């Protein structure tokens, strides 16, 4: 009986893994991306496009004129709000709370953004029409990557899971800064709204200092902040991050207001907002895109940045930090396992799609083609990174039950 239990467990382990928390959000994203591609290339393609891009009969703002805008500028602000809450908690009392804890994740995340950007620029060959997409392969999708780890069960050392999570969090901070700095358009009129946004942020900071502990005042002022940022030329989602940083972390009755809000919103973000965003943005109609377009510089550059740039940048950074004594590698992990985690960091689904939409904005056919090509590169690069990372970790890690089932060498 003991001999038969191991292969049965091996057969059903991947199925069980689909339903654990680490994997479910990532698997949901995979299914959503597949559904979007099917919808965009089916007889329902026109309905799929109309659902997200047809203008409302009435809308309060030009940037909220259809479901696509509403999702990317509205719902995603809540996603970025959750990201901001998570970042603040980790920096204050989590895995980024001390300089020693921050050292390697920050270094790895920076290298994991710069090298993919360099690979992207190298592949496009300096084409000025494509340079705005340099940041597309610089982001790592936390849910997708952690989902792949979830499929591996307890094979992967806890230190590597923690390392991937902290790198992805720092990566998110970098992506937010990139969006705010490089994908914002601020003119004289927008400057007035930006000043109003700063005033609103000051009000939220004062609420924190005065120990306002009820959630409703923060929500109301955060909505005002979002509307000001929406008109400021800075992307509206940045309001979510900034608002999150003003939520108080001081504890009352065991839990802080920040932690209560995060625990309430995190499931909605992971299982509703991000999948809706994925379904609205991952669909690419391939009917007008032949094989020649599939290997154009843009999709190749994005895919190469994710698959090659991410793993080279992060793995080389960890090796260099270990050799120089600047930072220690994740405890209890082999170099092959660290390489596997570096490969998984090339999964850039959510944030990469978001940056791709910002990089090639516009209603024209050229802008639409560029966005579609970027999506092809993102999907291809993310899938290759997920599969390759899974294979490397599957072959180089060992399940605890497998080890216990081995005969005693004595």
CSV table of C-alpha atoms in Angstrom, one decimal:
chain,number,residue,atom,x,y,z
A,1,UNK,CA,0.0,0.0,0.0
A,2,UNK,CA,2.8,2.4,0.9
A,3,UNK,CA,4.4,1.7,-2.5
A,4,UNK,CA,1.2,2.6,-4.4
A,5,UNK,CA,0.6,5.8,-2.4
A,6,UNK,CA,3.5,7.8,-3.9
A,7,UNK,CA,2.5,7.5,-7.6
A,8,UNK,CA,-1.1,8.2,-6.8
A,9,UNK,CA,-0.1,11.4,-4.9
A,10,UNK,CA,2.2,12.4,-7.8
A,11,UNK,CA,-0.7,12.1,-10.3
A,12,UNK,CA,-3.2,14.1,-8.3
A,13,UNK,CA,-0.8,16.7,-6.8
A,14,UNK,CA,-1.1,19.2,-9.7
A,15,UNK,CA,-4.9,18.9,-9.5
A,16,UNK,CA,-4.9,19.6,-5.8
A,17,UNK,CA,-2.5,22.5,-6.3
A,18,UNK,CA,-5.0,24.3,-8.5
A,19,UNK,CA,-7.2,24.9,-5.5
A,20,UNK,CA,-4.6,26.2,-3.0
A,21,UNK,CA,-4.4,29.9,-2.4
A,22,UNK,CA,-0.9,30.3,-4.0
A,23,UNK,CA,-2.0,28.8,-7.3
A,24,UNK,CA,-5.6,29.7,-7.7
A,25,UNK,CA,-5.2,33.4,-8.6
A,26,UNK,CA,-2.5,32.6,-11.1
A,27,UNK,CA,-4.4,29.8,-12.7
A,28,UNK,CA,-7.4,32.1,-13.0
A,29,UNK,CA,-5.3,34.6,-14.9
A,30,UNK,CA,-4.2,31.9,-17.3
A,31,UNK,CA,-7.8,30.9,-17.9
A,32,UNK,CA,-8.8,34.5,-18.4
A,33,UNK,CA,-6.1,35.2,-20.9
A,34,UNK,CA,-7.1,32.1,-22.8
A,35,UNK,CA,-10.7,33.2,-22.8
A,36,UNK,CA,-9.9,36.7,-24.0
A,37,UNK,CA,-7.8,35.3,-26.9
A,38,UNK,CA,-10.6,32.9,-27.8
A,39,UNK,CA,-13.3,35.6,-27.7
A,40,UNK,CA,-11.1,38.0,-29.8
A,41,UNK,CA,-10.7,35.3,-32.5
A,42,UNK,CA,-14.2,33.8,-32.5
A,43,UNK,CA,-17.4,34.7,-34.2
A,44,UNK,CA,-18.0,36.9,-31.1
A,45,UNK,CA,-15.0,39.1,-31.8
A,46,UNK,CA,-17.0,42.1,-32.8
A,47,UNK,CA,-19.2,41.8,-29.7
A,48,UNK,CA,-16.0,41.4,-27.5
A,49,UNK,CA,-14.5,44.6,-29.0
A,50,UNK,CA,-17.8,46.5,-28.8
A,51,UNK,CA,-18.2,45.5,-25.1
A,52,UNK,CA,-15.1,47.3,-24.1
A,53,UNK,CA,-14.6,50.0,-26.7
A,54,UNK,CA,-18.0,51.3,-27.7
A,55,UNK,CA,-18.8,54.6,-26.0
A,56,UNK,CA,-21.4,55.0,-23.4
A,57,UNK,CA,-24.5,57.0,-24.3
A,58,UNK,CA,-23.6,59.2,-21.3
A,59,UNK,CA,-20.4,59.5,-19.5
A,60,UNK,CA,-19.1,62.0,-16.9
A,61,UNK,CA,-15.5,62.3,-18.2
A,62,UNK,CA,-13.7,61.7,-21.5
A,63,UNK,CA,-11.4,59.2,-19.8
A,64,UNK,CA,-14.4,57.2,-18.6
A,65,UNK,CA,-16.2,57.0,-21.9
A,66,UNK,CA,-16.2,53.2,-22.3
A,67,UNK,CA,-15.7,50.1,-20.3
A,68,UNK,CA,-12.0,49.8,-21.3
A,69,UNK,CA,-11.3,53.3,-19.8
A,70,UNK,CA,-13.4,52.5,-16.8
A,71,UNK,CA,-11.5,49.3,-16.1
A,72,UNK,CA,-8.0,50.7,-16.7
A,73,UNK,CA,-8.4,54.1,-15.1
A,74,UNK,CA,-11.1,53.2,-12.5
A,75,UNK,CA,-11.0,49.6,-11.3
A,76,UNK,CA,-7.2,49.3,-11.6
A,77,UNK,CA,-6.9,52.2,-9.2
A,78,UNK,CA,-8.2,49.8,-6.6
A,79,UNK,CA,-5.6,47.2,-7.6
A,80,UNK,CA,-2.9,49.8,-7.2
A,81,UNK,CA,-4.4,50.8,-3.9
A,82,UNK,CA,-4.0,47.2,-2.7
A,83,UNK,CA,-0.4,47.2,-4.0
A,84,UNK,CA,0.3,50.4,-2.1
A,85,UNK,CA,-1.1,48.9,1.1
A,86,UNK,CA,1.0,45.8,0.7
A,87,UNK,CA,4.2,47.8,0.0
A,88,UNK,CA,3.7,50.0,3.1
A,89,UNK,CA,3.0,47.0,5.3
A,90,UNK,CA,6.1,45.2,4.1
A,91,UNK,CA,8.3,48.2,4.5
A,92,UNK,CA,7.1,49.0,8.0
A,93,UNK,CA,6.8,45.6,9.6
A,94,UNK,CA,7.2,42.9,6.9
A,95,UNK,CA,10.0,41.4,4.7
A,96,UNK,CA,11.4,44.8,3.7
A,97,UNK,CA,11.5,46.3,7.2
A,98,UNK,CA,15.3,46.3,7.7
A,99,UNK,CA,18.2,47.3,5.5
A,100,UNK,CA,19.5,43.7,5.5
A,101,UNK,CA,16.1,42.4,4.3
A,102,UNK,CA,15.7,45.1,1.6
A,103,UNK,CA,19.2,44.8,0.2
A,104,UNK,CA,19.0,41.8,-2.1
A,105,UNK,CA,15.3,42.2,-3.3
A,106,UNK,CA,15.9,45.9,-4.2
A,107,UNK,CA,19.1,45.1,-6.0
A,108,UNK,CA,17.5,42.1,-7.9
A,109,UNK,CA,14.4,44.1,-8.8
A,110,UNK,CA,16.4,47.0,-10.2
A,111,UNK,CA,18.6,44.6,-12.2
A,112,UNK,CA,15.4,42.8,-13.3
A,113,UNK,CA,14.0,46.1,-14.7
A,114,UNK,CA,17.1,47.5,-16.3
A,115,UNK,CA,18.4,44.5,-18.1
A,116,UNK,CA,15.0,43.6,-19.8
A,117,UNK,CA,14.7,47.3,-20.8
A,118,UNK,CA,18.2,47.1,-22.3
A,119,UNK,CA,17.3,43.8,-24.1
A,120,UNK,CA,14.2,45.4,-25.5
A,121,UNK,CA,16.1,48.5,-26.8
A,122,UNK,CA,18.7,46.2,-28.4
A,123,UNK,CA,16.1,44.2,-30.2
A,124,UNK,CA,14.1,47.1,-31.6
A,125,UNK,CA,17.3,48.6,-33.0
A,126,UNK,CA,16.6,52.2,-31.9
A,127,UNK,CA,13.3,52.4,-33.8
A,128,UNK,CA,11.8,55.7,-32.4
A,129,UNK,CA,8.3,54.5,-32.9
A,130,UNK,CA,8.9,51.6,-30.5
A,131,UNK,CA,11.1,53.2,-27.8
A,132,UNK,CA,8.1,54.1,-25.6
A,133,UNK,CA,7.6,50.4,-24.9
A,134,UNK,CA,10.9,50.0,-23.1
A,135,UNK,CA,9.3,49.4,-19.7
A,136,UNK,CA,6.8,46.7,-20.9
A,137,UNK,CA,9.1,43.8,-20.1
A,138,UNK,CA,10.3,45.3,-16.8
A,139,UNK,CA,7.4,44.1,-14.6
A,140,UNK,CA,6.7,40.8,-12.8
A,141,UNK,CA,3.2,39.5,-12.2
A,142,UNK,CA,2.9,38.4,-8.5
A,143,UNK,CA,-0.2,36.4,-8.9
A,144,UNK,CA,0.9,34.6,-12.0
A,145,UNK,CA,4.3,33.8,-10.7
A,146,UNK,CA,3.1,32.7,-7.3
A,147,UNK,CA,0.5,30.6,-9.1
A,148,UNK,CA,3.2,28.6,-10.8
A,149,UNK,CA,5.0,28.1,-7.4
A,150,UNK,CA,1.7,26.9,-6.0
A,151,UNK,CA,1.5,24.2,-8.7
A,152,UNK,CA,4.9,22.9,-7.3
A,153,UNK,CA,3.5,22.5,-3.8
A,154,UNK,CA,6.0,22.3,-1.0
A,155,UNK,CA,8.9,21.4,-3.3
A,156,UNK,CA,10.2,25.0,-3.5
A,157,UNK,CA,12.0,26.2,-0.3
A,158,UNK,CA,10.1,28.8,1.7
A,159,UNK,CA,13.1,31.2,1.3
A,160,UNK,CA,12.6,31.2,-2.5
A,161,UNK,CA,8.9,31.9,-2.2
A,162,UNK,CA,9.7,34.8,0.1
A,163,UNK,CA,12.4,36.1,-2.3
A,164,UNK,CA,10.1,36.0,-5.3
A,165,UNK,CA,7.3,37.8,-3.4
A,166,UNK,CA,9.7,40.6,-2.1
A,167,UNK,CA,11.3,41.1,-5.6
A,168,UNK,CA,7.8,41.3,-7.1
A,169,UNK,CA,6.8,43.9,-4.5
A,170,UNK,CA,9.9,46.1,-5.1
A,171,UNK,CA,9.3,45.5,-8.9
A,172,UNK,CA,5.8,46.9,-8.4
A,173,UNK,CA,7.2,50.0,-6.7
A,174,UNK,CA,9.5,50.5,-9.7
A,175,UNK,CA,6.7,50.0,-12.2
A,176,UNK,CA,4.6,52.6,-10.4
A,177,UNK,CA,7.5,55.1,-10.5
A,178,UNK,CA,8.0,54.4,-14.2
A,179,UNK,CA,4.3,55.0,-14.9
A,180,UNK,CA,4.3,58.3,-12.9
A,181,UNK,CA,7.5,59.7,-14.5
A,182,UNK,CA,7.6,58.4,-18.0
A,183,UNK,CA,3.9,57.9,-19.0
A,184,UNK,CA,2.4,61.1,-17.7
A,185,UNK,CA,1.6,64.2,-19.8
A,186,UNK,CA,1.3,67.4,-17.7
A,187,UNK,CA,0.3,70.7,-19.3
A,188,UNK,CA,-0.6,74.1,-17.7
A,189,UNK,CA,-4.2,73.0,-17.2
A,190,UNK,CA,-3.2,69.6,-15.8
A,191,UNK,CA,-0.8,71.4,-13.4
A,192,UNK,CA,-3.8,72.9,-11.6
A,193,UNK,CA,-5.3,69.5,-11.0
A,194,UNK,CA,-1.9,68.2,-9.9
A,195,UNK,CA,-1.6,70.9,-7.3
A,196,UNK,CA,-5.2,70.0,-6.1
A,197,UNK,CA,-4.0,66.4,-5.9
A,198,UNK,CA,-1.1,67.4,-3.7
A,199,UNK,CA,-3.5,69.4,-1.4
A,200,UNK,CA,-5.8,66.3,-1.1
A,201,UNK,CA,-2.8,64.1,-0.2
A,202,UNK,CA,-1.9,66.6,2.5
A,203,UNK,CA,-5.4,66.3,3.9
A,204,UNK,CA,-5.1,62.5,4.0
A,205,UNK,CA,-1.7,62.7,5.7
A,206,UNK,CA,-3.2,65.1,8.3
A,207,UNK,CA,-6.0,62.5,8.9
A,208,UNK,CA,-3.3,59.9,9.6
A,209,UNK,CA,-1.5,62.2,12.0
A,210,UNK,CA,-4.7,63.0,13.8
A,211,UNK,CA,-5.3,59.2,14.2
A,212,UNK,CA,-8.5,59.1,12.2
A,213,UNK,CA,-9.4,55.4,12.5
A,214,UNK,CA,-12.6,55.1,10.5
A,215,UNK,CA,-12.4,53.9,7.0
A,216,UNK,CA,-15.2,56.0,5.4
A,217,UNK,CA,-13.4,59.4,5.6
A,218,UNK,CA,-10.3,57.9,3.9
A,219,UNK,CA,-12.5,56.3,1.1
A,220,UNK,CA,-14.3,59.6,0.4
A,221,UNK,CA,-11.1,61.7,0.3
A,222,UNK,CA,-9.4,59.0,-1.8
A,223,UNK,CA,-12.2,59.2,-4.4
A,224,UNK,CA,-11.6,63.0,-4.6
A,225,UNK,CA,-7.9,62.3,-5.0
A,226,UNK,CA,-8.5,59.9,-7.8
A,227,UNK,CA,-10.6,62.4,-9.7
A,228,UNK,CA,-8.0,65.1,-9.3
A,229,UNK,CA,-5.3,62.8,-10.6
A,230,UNK,CA,-7.5,61.6,-13.4
A,231,UNK,CA,-7.4,65.2,-14.7
A,232,UNK,CA,-3.8,65.9,-13.8
A,233,UNK,CA,-2.0,64.2,-16.7
A,234,UNK,CA,-0.6,61.6,-14.3
A,235,UNK,CA,-2.2,58.2,-14.8
A,236,UNK,CA,-5.2,57.9,-12.4
A,237,UNK,CA,-4.0,54.6,-10.9
A,238,UNK,CA,-1.2,56.4,-9.2
A,239,UNK,CA,-3.8,57.9,-6.9
A,240,UNK,CA,-4.4,54.4,-5.6
A,241,UNK,CA,-0.8,53.9,-4.5
A,242,UNK,CA,-0.5,57.4,-3.0
A,243,UNK,CA,-3.8,57.1,-1.1
A,244,UNK,CA,-2.6,53.7,0.3
A,245,UNK,CA,0.5,55.2,1.7
A,246,UNK,CA,-1.5,57.6,3.9
A,247,UNK,CA,-3.6,54.8,5.5
A,248,UNK,CA,-2.5,54.5,9.2
A,249,UNK,CA,-0.5,51.5,10.2
A,250,UNK,CA,-0.6,52.2,13.9
A,251,UNK,CA,-2.4,49.3,15.6
A,252,UNK,CA,-5.6,49.4,17.5
A,253,UNK,CA,-7.2,46.3,19.1
A,254,UNK,CA,-4.5,44.1,17.5
A,255,UNK,CA,-5.0,45.1,13.9
A,256,UNK,CA,-4.2,48.3,12.0
A,257,UNK,CA,-6.7,50.0,9.7
A,258,UNK,CA,-4.3,49.3,6.8
A,259,UNK,CA,-4.3,45.6,7.5
A,260,UNK,CA,-8.1,45.5,7.8
A,261,UNK,CA,-8.5,47.2,4.5
A,262,UNK,CA,-5.9,45.1,2.8
A,263,UNK,CA,-7.4,41.9,4.0
A,264,UNK,CA,-10.8,43.0,2.8
A,265,UNK,CA,-9.7,44.2,-0.6
A,266,UNK,CA,-7.0,41.7,-1.5
A,267,UNK,CA,-9.4,38.9,-2.6
A,268,UNK,CA,-11.5,41.3,-4.7
A,269,UNK,CA,-8.3,42.6,-6.4
A,270,UNK,CA,-7.0,39.1,-7.1
A,271,UNK,CA,-10.2,37.3,-8.1
A,272,UNK,CA,-12.3,40.1,-9.6
A,273,UNK,CA,-10.4,43.3,-10.6
A,274,UNK,CA,-7.3,41.7,-12.1
A,275,UNK,CA,-9.2,39.0,-14.1
A,276,UNK,CA,-11.6,41.6,-15.5
A,277,UNK,CA,-8.6,43.7,-16.5
A,278,UNK,CA,-6.9,40.7,-18.1
A,279,UNK,CA,-10.0,39.7,-20.0
A,280,UNK,CA,-10.4,43.3,-21.3
A,281,UNK,CA,-6.8,43.7,-22.3
A,282,UNK,CA,-5.4,40.3,-23.3
A,283,UNK,CA,-7.7,39.7,-26.3
A,284,UNK,CA,-5.8,40.1,-29.6
A,285,UNK,CA,-7.5,39.5,-32.9
A,286,UNK,CA,-4.9,37.6,-34.9
A,287,UNK,CA,-6.8,37.6,-38.2
A,288,UNK,CA,-4.9,40.6,-39.5
A,289,UNK,CA,-1.6,39.6,-38.0
A,290,UNK,CA,0.3,37.1,-40.1
A,291,UNK,CA,3.4,35.2,-39.1
A,292,UNK,CA,5.6,38.0,-40.3
A,293,UNK,CA,4.0,40.3,-37.8
A,294,UNK,CA,4.4,37.7,-35.0
A,295,UNK,CA,8.2,38.1,-35.4
A,296,UNK,CA,8.3,41.8,-35.8
A,297,UNK,CA,10.8,43.7,-33.6
A,298,UNK,CA,8.1,44.8,-31.0
A,299,UNK,CA,6.8,41.3,-29.9
A,300,UNK,CA,10.3,39.8,-30.2
A,301,UNK,CA,11.7,42.6,-28.0
A,302,UNK,CA,9.0,42.3,-25.3
A,303,UNK,CA,9.3,38.5,-25.2
A,304,UNK,CA,13.1,38.6,-25.2
A,305,UNK,CA,13.1,41.2,-22.4
A,306,UNK,CA,10.8,39.0,-20.3
A,307,UNK,CA,12.4,35.6,-21.0
A,308,UNK,CA,16.1,36.6,-21.4
A,309,UNK,CA,16.4,40.0,-19.7
A,310,UNK,CA,14.6,39.1,-16.5
A,311,UNK,CA,16.5,35.9,-15.7
A,312,UNK,CA,19.9,37.3,-16.7
A,313,UNK,CA,19.5,40.5,-14.8
A,314,UNK,CA,18.2,38.9,-11.5
A,315,UNK,CA,20.3,35.7,-11.5
A,316,UNK,CA,23.5,37.6,-12.3
A,317,UNK,CA,22.7,40.2,-9.6
A,318,UNK,CA,22.2,37.5,-7.0
A,319,UNK,CA,25.5,35.8,-7.9
A,320,UNK,CA,27.4,39.0,-7.9
A,321,UNK,CA,25.9,40.0,-4.5
A,322,UNK,CA,26.9,36.6,-3.0
A,323,UNK,CA,30.4,36.7,-4.4
A,324,UNK,CA,31.1,40.2,-3.2
A,325,UNK,CA,29.5,39.6,0.2
A,326,UNK,CA,27.0,42.5,-0.4
A,327,UNK,CA,24.0,40.2,0.3
A,328,UNK,CA,23.4,36.5,1.0
A,329,UNK,CA,21.4,34.4,-1.5
A,330,UNK,CA,18.0,32.9,-0.3
A,331,UNK,CA,18.7,30.4,2.5
A,332,UNK,CA,18.6,26.7,1.8
A,333,UNK,CA,18.3,27.1,-2.0
A,334,UNK,CA,20.6,25.7,-4.7
A,335,UNK,CA,21.9,27.9,-7.5
A,336,UNK,CA,19.7,25.8,-9.9
A,337,UNK,CA,16.6,26.7,-7.8
A,338,UNK,CA,17.6,30.3,-7.7
A,339,UNK,CA,17.9,30.3,-11.5
A,340,UNK,CA,14.4,28.8,-11.7
A,341,UNK,CA,12.9,31.6,-9.6
A,342,UNK,CA,14.8,34.1,-11.7
A,343,UNK,CA,13.1,32.6,-14.8
A,344,UNK,CA,9.7,32.9,-13.2
A,345,UNK,CA,10.2,36.6,-12.7
A,346,UNK,CA,9.8,36.9,-16.5
A,347,UNK,CA,6.1,36.4,-16.1
A,348,UNK,CA,4.9,40.0,-16.7
A,349,UNK,CA,1.2,39.7,-17.4
A,350,UNK,CA,-0.8,42.3,-15.5
A,351,UNK,CA,1.6,45.2,-15.1
A,352,UNK,CA,3.1,44.6,-18.6
A,353,UNK,CA,-0.3,44.7,-20.3
A,354,UNK,CA,-1.0,47.9,-18.3
A,355,UNK,CA,2.2,49.6,-19.4
A,356,UNK,CA,1.7,48.4,-23.0
A,357,UNK,CA,-1.6,50.2,-23.1
A,358,UNK,CA,0.0,53.4,-21.8
A,359,UNK,CA,3.1,53.2,-24.1
A,360,UNK,CA,1.1,53.0,-27.4
A,361,UNK,CA,-2.0,55.1,-26.7
A,362,UNK,CA,-4.2,56.4,-29.5
A,363,UNK,CA,-7.2,55.5,-31.6
A,364,UNK,CA,-5.4,55.0,-34.9
A,365,UNK,CA,-4.7,51.7,-36.7
A,366,UNK,CA,-0.9,52.0,-36.1
A,367,UNK,CA,-1.4,52.4,-32.3
A,368,UNK,CA,-3.8,49.5,-32.2
A,369,UNK,CA,-1.4,47.3,-34.1
A,370,UNK,CA,1.5,48.2,-31.7
A,371,UNK,CA,-0.7,47.5,-28.7
A,372,UNK,CA,-1.7,44.1,-30.2
A,373,UNK,CA,1.9,43.2,-31.0
A,374,UNK,CA,3.0,44.2,-27.5
A,375,UNK,CA,0.3,41.9,-26.1
A,376,UNK,CA,1.5,39.0,-28.2
A,377,UNK,CA,5.0,39.6,-26.9
A,378,UNK,CA,3.8,39.8,-23.3
A,379,UNK,CA,1.7,36.6,-23.6
A,380,UNK,CA,4.5,34.6,-25.4
A,381,UNK,CA,7.2,35.8,-23.0
A,382,UNK,CA,5.1,35.2,-19.9
A,383,UNK,CA,4.0,31.7,-21.0
A,384,UNK,CA,7.6,30.7,-21.9
A,385,UNK,CA,8.9,32.0,-18.6
A,386,UNK,CA,6.1,30.2,-16.7
A,387,UNK,CA,6.7,26.8,-18.5
A,388,UNK,CA,10.5,27.1,-18.4
A,389,UNK,CA,10.6,28.2,-14.7
A,390,UNK,CA,8.2,25.4,-13.8
A,391,UNK,CA,10.4,22.8,-15.6
A,392,UNK,CA,13.6,24.0,-14.0
A,393,UNK,CA,12.1,24.0,-10.5
A,394,UNK,CA,10.3,20.7,-11.0
A,395,UNK,CA,13.6,19.1,-12.0
A,396,UNK,CA,15.8,20.7,-9.4
A,397,UNK,CA,13.6,20.6,-6.3
A,398,UNK,CA,12.6,17.7,-4.3
A,399,UNK,CA,9.2,17.1,-2.5
A,400,UNK,CA,9.5,16.4,1.2
A,401,UNK,CA,7.4,13.3,0.8
A,402,UNK,CA,9.7,12.1,-2.0
A,403,UNK,CA,12.7,12.4,0.3
A,404,UNK,CA,10.9,10.5,3.1
A,405,UNK,CA,10.0,7.7,0.7
A,406,UNK,CA,13.6,7.1,-0.4
A,407,UNK,CA,15.3,4.1,1.2
A,408,UNK,CA,17.7,4.7,4.0
A,409,UNK,CA,21.3,4.7,2.4
A,410,UNK,CA,22.5,2.8,5.5
